[in-house]
Short mmCIF file of C-alpha atoms in Angstrom, two decimals:
data_model
loop_
_atom_site.label_atom_id
_atom_site.label_comp_id
_atom_site.label_asym_id
_atom_site.label_seq_id
_atom_site.Cartn_x
_atom_site.Cartn_y
_atom_site.Cartn_z
CA MET A 1 0.00 0.00 0.00
CA ALA A 2 1.33 3.42 -0.97
CA SER A 3 1.47 6.25 1.56
CA ILE A 4 0.92 9.96 0.83
CA LYS A 5 2.11 13.02 2.71
CA LEU A 6 2.63 16.73 2.06
CA ILE A 7 6.28 17.81 2.34
CA LEU A 8 7.68 21.35 2.35
CA ARG A 9 10.98 21.11 0.41
CA THR A 10 13.01 23.63 2.41
CA ASN A 11 16.17 22.64 0.51
CA GLN A 12 14.61 24.41 -2.51
CA LYS A 13 13.96 27.69 -0.68
CA ASP A 14 14.00 30.72 -2.98
CA LEU A 15 15.42 34.19 -2.36
CA THR A 16 12.19 35.35 -0.70
CA GLY A 17 12.32 32.49 1.84
CA HIS A 18 9.49 30.48 0.24
CA SER A 19 9.79 26.72 -0.34
CA PRO A 20 7.67 24.55 -2.70
CA LEU A 21 5.12 22.16 -1.21
CA TYR A 22 5.12 18.64 -2.69
CA ILE A 23 2.94 15.55 -2.43
CA ARG A 24 5.26 12.69 -1.44
CA ILE A 25 4.36 9.12 -2.43
CA ILE A 26 6.16 6.16 -0.84
CA LYS A 27 5.66 2.63 -2.13
CA ASP A 28 7.95 -0.40 -1.73
CA ARG A 29 10.53 1.91 -0.10
CA LYS A 30 10.66 4.04 -3.24
CA THR A 31 9.78 7.72 -3.18
CA LYS A 32 8.30 10.11 -5.74
CA PHE A 33 7.40 13.78 -5.38
CA ILE A 34 4.63 15.70 -7.17
CA THR A 35 4.38 19.47 -6.93
CA ALA A 36 1.31 20.75 -5.07
CA GLY A 37 1.60 24.08 -6.88
CA VAL A 38 2.11 26.02 -3.62
CA LYS A 39 5.06 27.89 -2.10
CA LEU A 40 5.22 28.73 1.60
CA LYS A 41 7.57 30.00 4.25
CA GLU A 42 8.57 27.48 6.94
CA SER A 43 6.70 29.59 9.51
CA GLU A 44 3.49 29.18 7.48
CA TRP A 45 3.45 25.36 7.35
CA ASP A 46 2.41 22.93 10.09
CA GLU A 47 4.18 19.65 9.33
CA VAL A 48 2.36 17.66 12.02
CA LYS A 49 -1.17 18.81 11.16
CA GLN A 50 -0.35 18.88 7.43
CA LYS A 51 -1.95 22.30 7.11
CA VAL A 52 -1.15 25.89 6.19
CA LYS A 53 -1.04 27.93 9.41
CA LYS A 54 -3.49 30.73 10.08
CA ASN A 55 -0.72 33.32 9.82
CA HIS A 56 -1.01 32.89 6.03
CA SER A 57 -3.62 35.25 4.56
CA ASN A 58 -5.21 32.53 2.38
CA SER A 59 -4.83 29.59 4.77
CA THR A 60 -8.49 28.50 4.70
CA ARG A 61 -8.75 28.43 0.91
CA MET A 62 -5.33 26.79 0.48
CA ASN A 63 -6.05 24.08 3.06
CA ALA A 64 -9.31 23.24 1.32
CA ALA A 65 -7.51 22.96 -2.03
CA LEU A 66 -4.70 20.84 -0.54
CA SER A 67 -7.20 18.52 1.20
CA GLN A 68 -8.95 18.01 -2.12
CA LYS A 69 -5.62 17.23 -3.85
CA ILE A 70 -4.71 14.66 -1.22
CA ALA A 71 -8.17 13.10 -1.37
CA ASP A 72 -8.01 12.91 -5.18
CA ALA A 73 -4.51 11.39 -5.03
CA GLU A 74 -5.53 8.77 -2.46
CA GLY A 75 -8.60 7.91 -4.54
CA GLN A 76 -6.56 7.47 -7.72
CA ILE A 77 -4.02 5.29 -5.91
CA ALA A 78 -6.76 3.12 -4.37
CA ASP A 79 -8.43 2.67 -7.77
CA LEU A 80 -5.18 1.78 -9.48
CA GLU A 81 -4.05 -0.64 -6.77
CA ARG A 82 -7.46 -2.34 -6.94
CA LYS A 83 -7.12 -2.84 -10.70
CA VAL A 84 -3.43 -3.76 -10.84
CA LYS A 85 -1.86 -6.03 -8.26
CA THR A 86 1.76 -4.96 -8.80
CA VAL A 87 1.54 -1.27 -9.70
CA SER A 88 4.84 0.64 -9.74
CA ILE A 89 5.44 3.93 -7.97
CA LYS A 90 6.07 5.49 -11.37
CA LYS A 91 2.58 4.50 -12.53
CA LEU A 92 1.12 5.87 -9.30
CA LYS A 93 2.80 9.21 -9.89
CA GLU A 94 1.58 9.34 -13.48
CA ALA A 95 -1.97 8.54 -12.36
CA ILE A 96 -1.93 11.38 -9.81
CA LYS A 97 -0.14 14.07 -11.75
CA GLY A 98 -1.60 13.36 -15.19
CA LYS A 99 -0.19 15.93 -17.59
CA GLU A 100 0.47 18.57 -14.93
CA VAL A 101 4.26 18.49 -15.28
CA PRO A 102 5.84 17.40 -18.60
CA ASN A 103 8.61 14.90 -19.11
CA PHE A 104 11.96 16.72 -19.18
CA PHE A 105 13.58 14.63 -21.92
CA THR A 106 10.50 14.58 -24.15
CA TYR A 107 10.26 18.37 -24.02
CA SER A 108 14.02 18.89 -24.45
CA ARG A 109 14.32 16.61 -27.49
CA LYS A 110 11.33 18.29 -29.15
CA HIS A 111 12.77 21.73 -28.39
CA CYS A 112 16.11 20.76 -29.97
CA GLU A 113 14.36 19.57 -33.13
CA ARG A 114 12.32 22.75 -33.25
CA ILE A 115 15.40 25.03 -33.15
CA LYS A 116 17.56 22.82 -35.36
CA GLY A 117 17.26 25.12 -38.36
CA SER A 118 18.00 28.30 -36.39
CA VAL A 119 21.21 27.23 -34.61
CA SER A 120 24.48 25.86 -35.92
CA ILE A 121 24.90 22.11 -36.42
CA SER A 122 27.59 22.25 -33.74
CA THR A 123 25.18 23.76 -31.17
CA TYR A 124 22.41 21.31 -32.07
CA LYS A 125 24.72 18.30 -31.69
CA THR A 126 26.20 19.66 -28.46
CA TYR A 127 22.74 19.93 -26.90
CA GLY A 128 22.09 16.30 -27.84
CA VAL A 129 25.40 15.09 -26.41
CA TYR A 130 24.82 16.71 -23.01
CA LEU A 131 21.20 15.57 -22.82
CA ASP A 132 22.37 12.01 -23.61
CA LYS A 133 25.00 12.31 -20.89
CA PHE A 134 22.42 13.33 -18.28
CA GLU A 135 19.94 10.67 -19.41
CA LYS A 136 22.61 7.97 -19.17
CA TRP A 137 23.40 9.02 -15.61
CA VAL A 138 19.73 9.20 -14.53
CA GLY A 139 19.20 5.80 -16.14
CA THR A 140 15.73 6.48 -17.55
CA LYS A 141 13.84 8.72 -19.98
CA ASP A 142 10.97 8.99 -17.49
CA VAL A 143 12.13 12.11 -15.67
CA TYR A 144 9.76 15.02 -15.05
CA PHE A 145 10.81 18.63 -14.64
CA ASP A 146 9.86 18.69 -10.97
CA GLU A 147 12.09 15.67 -10.28
CA ILE A 148 15.20 17.61 -11.29
CA THR A 149 15.93 19.19 -7.94
CA VAL A 150 18.97 20.86 -6.38
CA SER A 151 19.75 17.61 -4.59
CA LEU A 152 19.66 15.61 -7.85
CA LEU A 153 21.88 18.14 -9.62
CA LEU A 154 24.41 18.08 -6.77
CA ASP A 155 24.54 14.28 -7.10
CA TYR A 156 25.09 14.70 -10.85
CA LEU A 157 27.94 17.18 -10.25
CA GLY A 158 29.49 14.71 -7.80
CA TYR A 159 29.26 11.94 -10.39
CA MET A 160 30.91 14.09 -13.08
CA SER A 161 33.69 15.10 -10.71
CA ASN A 162 34.40 11.77 -8.98
CA GLU A 163 33.51 9.18 -11.62
CA LEU A 164 34.01 10.91 -14.97
CA LYS A 165 36.84 13.17 -13.71
CA ASN A 166 35.28 16.08 -15.62
CA GLY A 167 36.88 19.46 -15.02
CA ASN A 168 34.96 22.45 -13.73
CA SER A 169 34.32 23.81 -17.22
CA THR A 170 32.78 20.53 -18.45
CA GLN A 171 30.64 20.23 -15.32
CA ARG A 172 29.50 23.83 -15.72
CA TYR A 173 28.57 23.34 -19.37
CA SER A 174 26.75 20.07 -18.63
CA ILE A 175 24.53 21.87 -16.10
CA MET A 176 24.07 24.94 -18.31
CA ILE A 177 22.51 22.85 -21.11
CA LEU A 178 19.91 21.50 -18.66
CA ALA A 179 19.28 25.04 -17.39
CA ILE A 180 18.66 26.25 -20.96
CA MET A 181 15.91 23.64 -21.37
CA PHE A 182 14.27 24.77 -18.13
CA LYS A 183 14.40 28.43 -19.18
CA GLU A 184 12.81 27.64 -22.53
CA ALA A 185 10.05 25.61 -20.86
CA ILE A 186 9.38 28.49 -18.43
CA LYS A 187 9.34 30.98 -21.32
CA GLU A 188 6.74 28.83 -23.09
CA GLU A 189 4.77 28.56 -19.81
CA ILE A 190 5.16 24.78 -19.86
CA ILE A 191 6.36 24.82 -16.24
CA PRO A 192 6.19 27.45 -13.46
CA GLU A 193 9.26 29.56 -12.69
CA TYR A 194 9.64 28.21 -9.17
CA MET A 195 10.62 24.78 -10.56
CA TYR A 196 13.90 26.27 -11.82
CA PRO A 197 16.53 24.72 -9.45
CA PHE A 198 19.74 26.09 -10.94
CA ASN A 199 19.95 29.44 -9.16
CA LYS A 200 20.82 27.57 -5.96
CA LEU A 201 23.86 25.88 -7.49
CA THR A 202 27.36 27.28 -7.22
CA LEU A 203 29.33 26.16 -10.26
CA LYS A 204 33.09 26.41 -10.06
CA LYS A 205 35.07 27.99 -12.85
CA ASP A 206 38.49 26.86 -14.01
CA ALA A 207 41.16 29.53 -13.88
CA SER A 208 41.55 30.96 -17.38
CA LYS A 209 44.52 29.35 -19.07
CA ARG A 210 45.70 30.17 -22.56
CA GLN A 211 48.48 28.04 -24.00
CA PHE A 212 50.49 29.84 -26.65
CA LEU A 213 53.73 29.59 -28.60
CA LYS A 214 56.62 31.94 -28.06
CA LYS A 215 58.25 33.66 -30.99
CA GLU A 216 61.18 31.24 -31.26
CA GLN A 217 58.79 28.27 -31.18
CA PHE A 218 56.51 29.33 -34.03
CA GLU A 219 59.54 30.49 -36.01
CA ALA A 220 60.95 26.96 -35.66
CA ILE A 221 57.65 25.62 -37.05
CA ILE A 222 57.88 28.07 -39.98
CA ASN A 223 61.45 27.00 -40.79
CA LEU A 224 60.86 23.23 -40.47
CA LYS A 225 61.44 21.52 -43.84
CA LEU A 226 58.36 19.58 -44.91
CA GLN A 227 57.41 17.88 -48.15
CA GLU A 228 55.58 20.41 -50.32
CA ASN A 229 51.85 19.79 -50.82
CA SER A 230 51.82 17.12 -48.11
CA LYS A 231 49.05 17.30 -45.49
CA ALA A 232 51.64 18.19 -42.87
CA CYS A 233 52.90 21.10 -44.96
CA ILE A 234 49.41 22.45 -45.80
CA TYR A 235 48.17 22.26 -42.21
CA ARG A 236 51.41 23.84 -40.97
CA ASP A 237 50.89 26.73 -43.42
CA MET A 238 47.27 27.12 -42.32
CA PHE A 239 48.42 27.21 -38.69
CA ILE A 240 51.06 29.86 -39.37
CA PHE A 241 48.60 31.80 -41.53
CA SER A 242 46.22 31.97 -38.57
CA ILE A 243 48.96 33.34 -36.30
CA PHE A 244 49.67 36.14 -38.79
CA ALA A 245 46.06 36.71 -39.92
CA GLY A 246 44.28 37.89 -36.79
CA GLY A 247 44.09 34.49 -35.11
CA LEU A 248 41.38 33.20 -37.46
CA ARG A 249 39.73 30.01 -36.23
CA PHE A 250 40.31 26.75 -38.09
CA SER A 251 36.86 26.75 -39.75
CA ASP A 252 37.47 30.23 -41.18
CA VAL A 253 40.97 29.40 -42.43
CA LEU A 254 39.60 26.22 -44.03
CA GLU A 255 36.81 28.14 -45.80
CA ILE A 256 38.80 31.16 -46.90
CA GLN A 257 38.48 31.71 -50.67
CA HIS A 258 40.39 33.93 -53.07
CA LYS A 259 37.37 36.25 -53.27
CA HIS A 260 37.78 36.97 -49.55
CA PHE A 261 41.20 38.50 -50.15
CA ASN A 262 41.77 41.96 -51.64
CA GLU A 263 45.30 41.83 -53.06
CA GLU A 264 45.54 45.56 -53.61
CA GLU A 265 44.82 46.38 -49.98
CA ARG A 266 46.15 43.07 -48.57
CA ARG A 267 42.84 42.84 -46.73
CA ILE A 268 40.69 39.86 -45.76
CA LYS A 269 36.93 40.38 -45.79
CA LYS A 270 34.88 37.37 -44.67
CA VAL A 271 31.80 36.42 -42.66
CA ILE A 272 33.10 34.64 -39.55
CA ARG A 273 31.58 31.20 -39.09
CA LYS A 274 31.11 31.38 -35.29
CA THR A 275 29.69 34.91 -34.97
CA GLY A 276 28.03 35.36 -38.37
CA ARG A 277 29.53 38.86 -38.55
CA LEU A 278 31.35 40.35 -41.53
CA HIS A 279 34.96 40.72 -40.45
CA GLN A 280 37.73 42.55 -42.32
CA PHE A 281 41.36 43.38 -41.57
CA LYS A 282 44.75 43.80 -43.20
CA ILE A 283 47.33 41.01 -43.06
CA GLY A 284 51.10 41.15 -42.78
CA GLN A 285 53.90 39.84 -44.98
CA VAL A 286 54.01 36.27 -43.64
CA ALA A 287 50.27 35.69 -44.23
CA TRP A 288 50.56 37.40 -47.65
CA ASP A 289 53.42 35.09 -48.67
CA ILE A 290 51.38 32.02 -47.69
CA ILE A 291 48.43 33.16 -49.84
CA GLN A 292 50.77 33.72 -52.78
CA LYS A 293 52.26 30.27 -52.30
CA TYR A 294 48.84 28.64 -52.81
CA LYS A 295 47.64 30.92 -55.59
CA LYS A 296 47.56 29.28 -59.02
CA GLU A 297 47.44 30.96 -62.42
CA ASN A 298 43.96 29.59 -63.06
CA SER A 299 42.60 30.22 -59.55
CA GLU A 300 38.93 31.21 -59.53
CA PRO A 301 37.50 33.69 -56.99
CA ASP A 302 35.47 30.97 -55.26
CA ASP A 303 38.37 28.50 -55.05
CA PHE A 304 39.64 27.77 -51.56
CA ILE A 305 43.09 29.14 -50.80
CA PHE A 306 44.11 25.98 -48.96
CA PRO A 307 43.47 22.72 -50.91
CA ILE A 308 41.71 20.72 -48.16
CA VAL A 309 38.03 20.77 -49.14
CA THR A 310 37.53 18.18 -51.89
CA ASN A 311 33.86 18.74 -52.73
CA LYS A 312 33.21 22.48 -52.82
CA GLU A 313 29.59 22.20 -54.00
CA GLN A 314 28.61 19.72 -51.31
CA PHE A 315 30.54 21.67 -48.67
CA PHE A 316 28.43 24.80 -49.10
CA LYS A 317 25.14 23.15 -50.03
CA ASN A 318 24.90 20.65 -47.15
CA GLU A 319 25.44 22.04 -43.64
CA GLU A 320 25.67 18.58 -42.08
CA TYR A 321 28.39 17.60 -44.58
CA ARG A 322 30.28 20.86 -43.89
CA TYR A 323 30.14 20.27 -40.14
CA VAL A 324 31.37 16.65 -40.35
CA PHE A 325 34.08 17.52 -42.89
CA SER A 326 35.31 20.51 -40.84
CA GLU A 327 35.45 18.42 -37.65
CA SER A 328 37.44 15.70 -39.43
CA ALA A 329 39.82 18.20 -41.04
CA ASN A 330 40.36 19.92 -37.69
CA LYS A 331 41.35 16.61 -36.11
CA SER A 332 43.77 15.94 -38.99
CA ALA A 333 45.26 19.42 -38.57
CA ASN A 334 45.72 18.88 -34.83
CA PHE A 335 47.38 15.51 -35.47
CA GLN A 336 49.87 17.01 -37.94
CA ILE A 337 50.64 20.04 -35.75
CA LYS A 338 51.24 17.83 -32.71
CA ARG A 339 53.65 15.71 -34.76
CA ILE A 340 55.54 18.84 -35.81
CA ALA A 341 55.70 20.06 -32.20
CA LYS A 342 57.02 16.68 -31.10
CA THR A 343 59.69 16.76 -33.83
CA LEU A 344 60.79 20.20 -32.65
CA GLU A 345 60.56 19.18 -28.98
CA ILE A 346 58.10 21.97 -28.18
CA PRO A 347 56.75 21.14 -24.69
CA THR A 348 53.49 23.16 -24.99
CA THR A 349 50.25 21.19 -25.40
CA ILE A 350 49.48 22.15 -28.96
CA SER A 351 46.43 22.26 -31.23
CA PHE A 352 45.31 24.46 -34.11
CA HIS A 353 43.42 26.75 -31.74
CA ILE A 354 46.68 27.69 -30.05
CA SER A 355 47.44 29.78 -33.15
CA ARG A 356 44.65 32.13 -32.01
CA HIS A 357 46.20 32.54 -28.57
CA THR A 358 49.66 32.92 -30.09
CA PHE A 359 48.47 35.80 -32.27
CA ALA A 360 46.89 37.51 -29.25
CA LEU A 361 50.06 37.27 -27.17
CA ASN A 362 52.79 37.99 -29.71
CA ASN A 363 51.73 41.06 -31.66
CA GLY A 364 52.52 44.00 -29.36
CA MET A 365 49.31 45.85 -30.32
CA ARG A 366 46.93 47.70 -28.03
CA ILE A 367 44.34 45.43 -26.49
CA GLU A 368 41.42 47.23 -28.21
CA HIS A 369 43.02 46.48 -31.60
CA VAL A 370 43.62 42.84 -30.70
CA SER A 371 39.97 42.55 -29.58
CA LYS A 372 38.78 43.95 -32.90
CA LEU A 373 41.02 41.67 -34.97
CA MET A 374 39.94 38.59 -33.03
CA ASP A 375 36.26 39.55 -33.46
CA HIS A 376 35.55 39.30 -29.72
CA ASN A 377 32.08 40.38 -28.56
CA ASP A 378 33.49 41.83 -25.35
CA ILE A 379 36.92 43.29 -24.65
CA SER A 380 36.89 41.45 -21.29
CA THR A 381 37.49 38.25 -23.28
CA THR A 382 40.62 39.79 -24.79
CA GLN A 383 41.76 41.06 -21.37
CA ILE A 384 42.41 37.44 -20.37
CA TYR A 385 45.43 37.61 -22.69
CA ALA A 386 46.62 40.83 -21.09
CA LYS A 387 46.50 39.08 -17.72
CA ILE A 388 48.64 36.23 -19.10
CA ILE A 389 51.21 38.73 -20.39
CA ASN A 390 51.37 40.36 -16.94
CA GLU A 391 51.86 36.95 -15.32
CA GLU A 392 54.68 36.19 -17.76
CA LEU A 393 56.33 39.49 -16.88
CA ASP A 394 55.95 38.80 -13.15
CA ASN A 395 57.55 35.37 -13.58
CA ALA A 396 60.40 36.86 -15.58
CA VAL A 397 61.06 39.43 -12.85
CA ASP A 398 60.86 36.79 -10.13
CA ASN A 399 63.42 34.67 -11.98
CA TYR A 400 65.74 37.62 -12.55
CA ILE A 401 65.58 39.36 -9.15
CA TYR A 402 66.66 37.11 -6.32
#
């Protein structure tokens, strides 16, 4: 026989001191909670009498409504247990709550499909990956919004930290994806705002670290003899091009076409893949020389500068193909660059993206100019690099003055 009781979840107290009231069902030592749709202060709830105290202005009306909810719940449980000998606690909860609170995963998957055409393939896939991760941990698709509590999320954070050994950034992002789904459901009035549990979590941030190459290191990469037109040589040139062309991301270097480059002004003008903004800037001699190296007599304006993309028509027509191809090419580039770094005994953990950091930390320009060239939304992002430079200077002084 299942038992029912009203529980004030004080561990979910909001900033005003109110906590949500839930109907708790216990059967076969398993527990489920269903929101009662009420929020109260601890001083307004009588746990023993299972009633709202008279110090609440609407106590009489609320107690009548709560009594009716409990009576309805007990009636539904009795009916179901009469009909089915071995009814599960999950079925009991579904019988009581009906469609009051939607299934979290059902809503989230539908939401992702709905926005698929308005976000990048990368964002769409990332949402799916983190929802899959959470579902795998929970162990079931049958999770309702009101079951995702602060306590559950803390357990999930503990699992990511202790079992998966995820860093703070990964844990933070994993939780943020879930929070996005809640915010969208609240915006659509699918669930009430008080069900949002994330404002009670404190998510740790990793200290900002930016690996970068020093001048002598990237010069060694430039001067390394490689077989012309080999993958290693092309990816090396793309990497160096990025360092001397505003720290362009891999996807933008991969997609850069001759029409994006104004030879007369030595200026690149291209819509940046990540931000969708038109970005333009002048390039220096090293980047210019690399473009000239890959320019052919019969080059067309829409030809790619770097000969990596094999099916130009498919690349621009099919977004899924472009995403998969870019991801694969990025992995190949990272593999080749790591091999080069190993050959040159460069101790820094290296990837293509390090070219972006290297540009930011080796150009000697004012930070506002660096921010503009890197197409940052906020100069505070660029100021991370300024902090790194200051730390480098501090270390140099510490090593010199003793």
